[in-house]
Short mmCIF file of C-alpha atoms in Angstrom, two decimals:
data_model
loop_
_atom_site.label_atom_id
_atom_site.label_comp_id
_atom_site.label_asym_id
_atom_site.label_seq_id
_atom_site.Cartn_x
_atom_site.Cartn_y
_atom_site.Cartn_z
CA MET A 1 10.41 -6.09 -6.43
CA GLU A 2 7.51 -5.69 -4.02
CA ASN A 3 6.98 -8.18 -1.24
CA LYS A 4 4.76 -8.45 1.80
CA TYR A 5 7.38 -6.67 3.94
CA SER A 6 7.73 -3.59 1.72
CA GLN A 7 4.33 -2.07 2.55
CA PHE A 8 3.82 0.07 5.63
CA ALA A 9 0.43 -0.21 7.30
CA MET A 10 -0.85 1.40 10.46
CA LYS A 11 -3.69 -0.63 12.00
CA ASP A 12 -5.15 2.13 14.16
CA GLU A 13 -7.36 4.24 11.86
CA GLU A 14 -7.33 7.33 14.08
CA LEU A 15 -3.55 7.24 14.38
CA ALA A 16 -3.19 6.56 10.65
CA SER A 17 -5.18 9.71 9.86
CA LEU A 18 -2.68 12.02 11.56
CA ARG A 19 -0.37 14.14 9.39
CA LYS A 20 2.75 12.79 11.13
CA SER A 21 1.59 9.24 10.35
CA LYS A 22 1.39 10.13 6.65
CA LYS A 23 4.96 11.43 6.78
CA LEU A 24 6.09 8.25 8.55
CA GLU A 25 4.36 6.18 5.87
CA VAL A 26 6.26 8.00 3.11
CA ILE A 27 9.55 7.53 4.93
CA CYS A 28 8.91 3.83 5.53
CA GLN A 29 7.80 3.12 1.98
CA ASP A 30 10.12 5.36 -0.02
CA ILE A 31 13.23 6.11 2.01
CA LEU A 32 14.11 3.20 4.30
CA PRO A 33 16.26 0.41 2.93
CA LYS A 34 14.31 -2.83 2.91
CA THR A 35 16.62 -5.46 1.46
CA ILE A 36 19.68 -7.00 3.06
CA THR A 37 21.80 -5.51 0.27
CA GLU A 38 20.46 -2.00 0.87
CA ILE A 39 20.86 -2.34 4.64
CA ARG A 40 24.42 -3.62 4.28
CA ARG A 41 25.18 -0.66 2.02
CA LEU A 42 23.82 1.65 4.73
CA THR A 43 25.79 -0.01 7.54
CA SER A 44 28.95 0.09 5.44
CA ALA A 45 28.48 3.83 4.86
CA LEU A 46 27.76 4.36 8.55
CA SER A 47 30.92 2.49 9.58
CA LYS A 48 32.98 4.88 7.43
CA HIS A 49 31.18 8.01 8.62
CA LEU A 50 33.23 10.39 10.72
CA GLY A 51 31.51 12.60 13.25
CA LEU A 52 27.91 12.83 14.31
CA LEU A 53 25.06 11.74 12.11
CA LYS A 54 22.63 14.37 10.89
CA LYS A 55 19.22 14.17 12.53
CA ASP A 56 17.60 12.70 9.39
CA ASP A 57 20.35 10.08 9.05
CA PHE A 58 20.04 9.12 12.72
CA GLU A 59 16.25 8.79 12.46
CA ARG A 60 16.53 6.76 9.24
CA THR A 61 19.01 4.45 10.94
CA VAL A 62 16.75 3.94 13.97
CA LEU A 63 13.72 3.24 11.76
CA THR A 64 15.80 0.85 9.67
CA MET A 65 16.80 -0.95 12.86
CA VAL A 66 13.12 -1.27 13.83
CA TYR A 67 12.30 -2.67 10.38
CA THR A 68 15.25 -5.05 10.65
CA ALA A 69 14.01 -6.28 14.04
CA TYR A 70 10.61 -6.92 12.48
CA ARG A 71 12.17 -8.90 9.61
CA LEU A 72 14.36 -10.80 12.08
CA GLU A 73 11.24 -11.87 13.97
CA GLN A 74 9.59 -13.04 10.73
CA SER A 75 12.63 -15.04 9.51
CA ASN A 76 14.19 -18.38 10.34
CA GLY A 77 17.34 -20.33 9.60
CA HIS A 78 20.07 -18.65 7.57
CA GLN A 79 17.86 -15.64 6.75
CA ARG A 80 17.37 -15.02 10.47
CA ASP A 81 21.15 -14.97 10.97
CA ILE A 82 21.56 -12.44 8.18
CA TRP A 83 18.86 -10.15 9.59
CA ALA A 84 20.38 -10.51 13.08
CA GLU A 85 23.80 -9.48 11.78
CA SER A 86 22.27 -6.43 10.11
CA PHE A 87 20.43 -5.53 13.31
CA VAL A 88 23.65 -5.70 15.33
CA ASN A 89 25.52 -3.56 12.79
CA LEU A 90 22.79 -0.91 12.90
CA TYR A 91 22.85 -1.01 16.71
CA LYS A 92 26.62 -0.45 16.69
CA ALA A 93 26.26 2.55 14.38
CA ILE A 94 23.59 4.12 16.60
CA LYS A 95 25.60 3.40 19.75
CA GLU A 96 28.71 4.98 18.21
CA ASP A 97 26.75 8.10 17.31
CA LEU A 98 25.30 8.37 20.82
CA ILE A 99 28.74 7.94 22.38
CA LEU A 100 30.12 10.73 20.18
CA LYS A 101 27.29 13.03 21.28
CA ARG A 102 28.26 12.55 24.93
CA LYS A 103 31.94 13.36 24.45
CA PRO A 104 32.90 16.96 25.35
#
């Protein structure tokens, strides 16, 4: 189901024309989880993951956290609490991965 939050749009035309921006658009529209259910599935998988995340998984997690922060800002009431919880869980997964990278 499409909604107003599922479409990626870059407002700067010059920036939007860059090849890297096109790749980011594909990632944001086709790869990132966008529903609470999908994000919870991701955070559950991340919490069970042993070892370091692959670069693509780390980047997807960071971008998902950015999207979650955006949705958190746009929400209120109970929905805001749910998005906030998802944001915190993504933060914990990223923090854990960064801590593992620092260990000798």
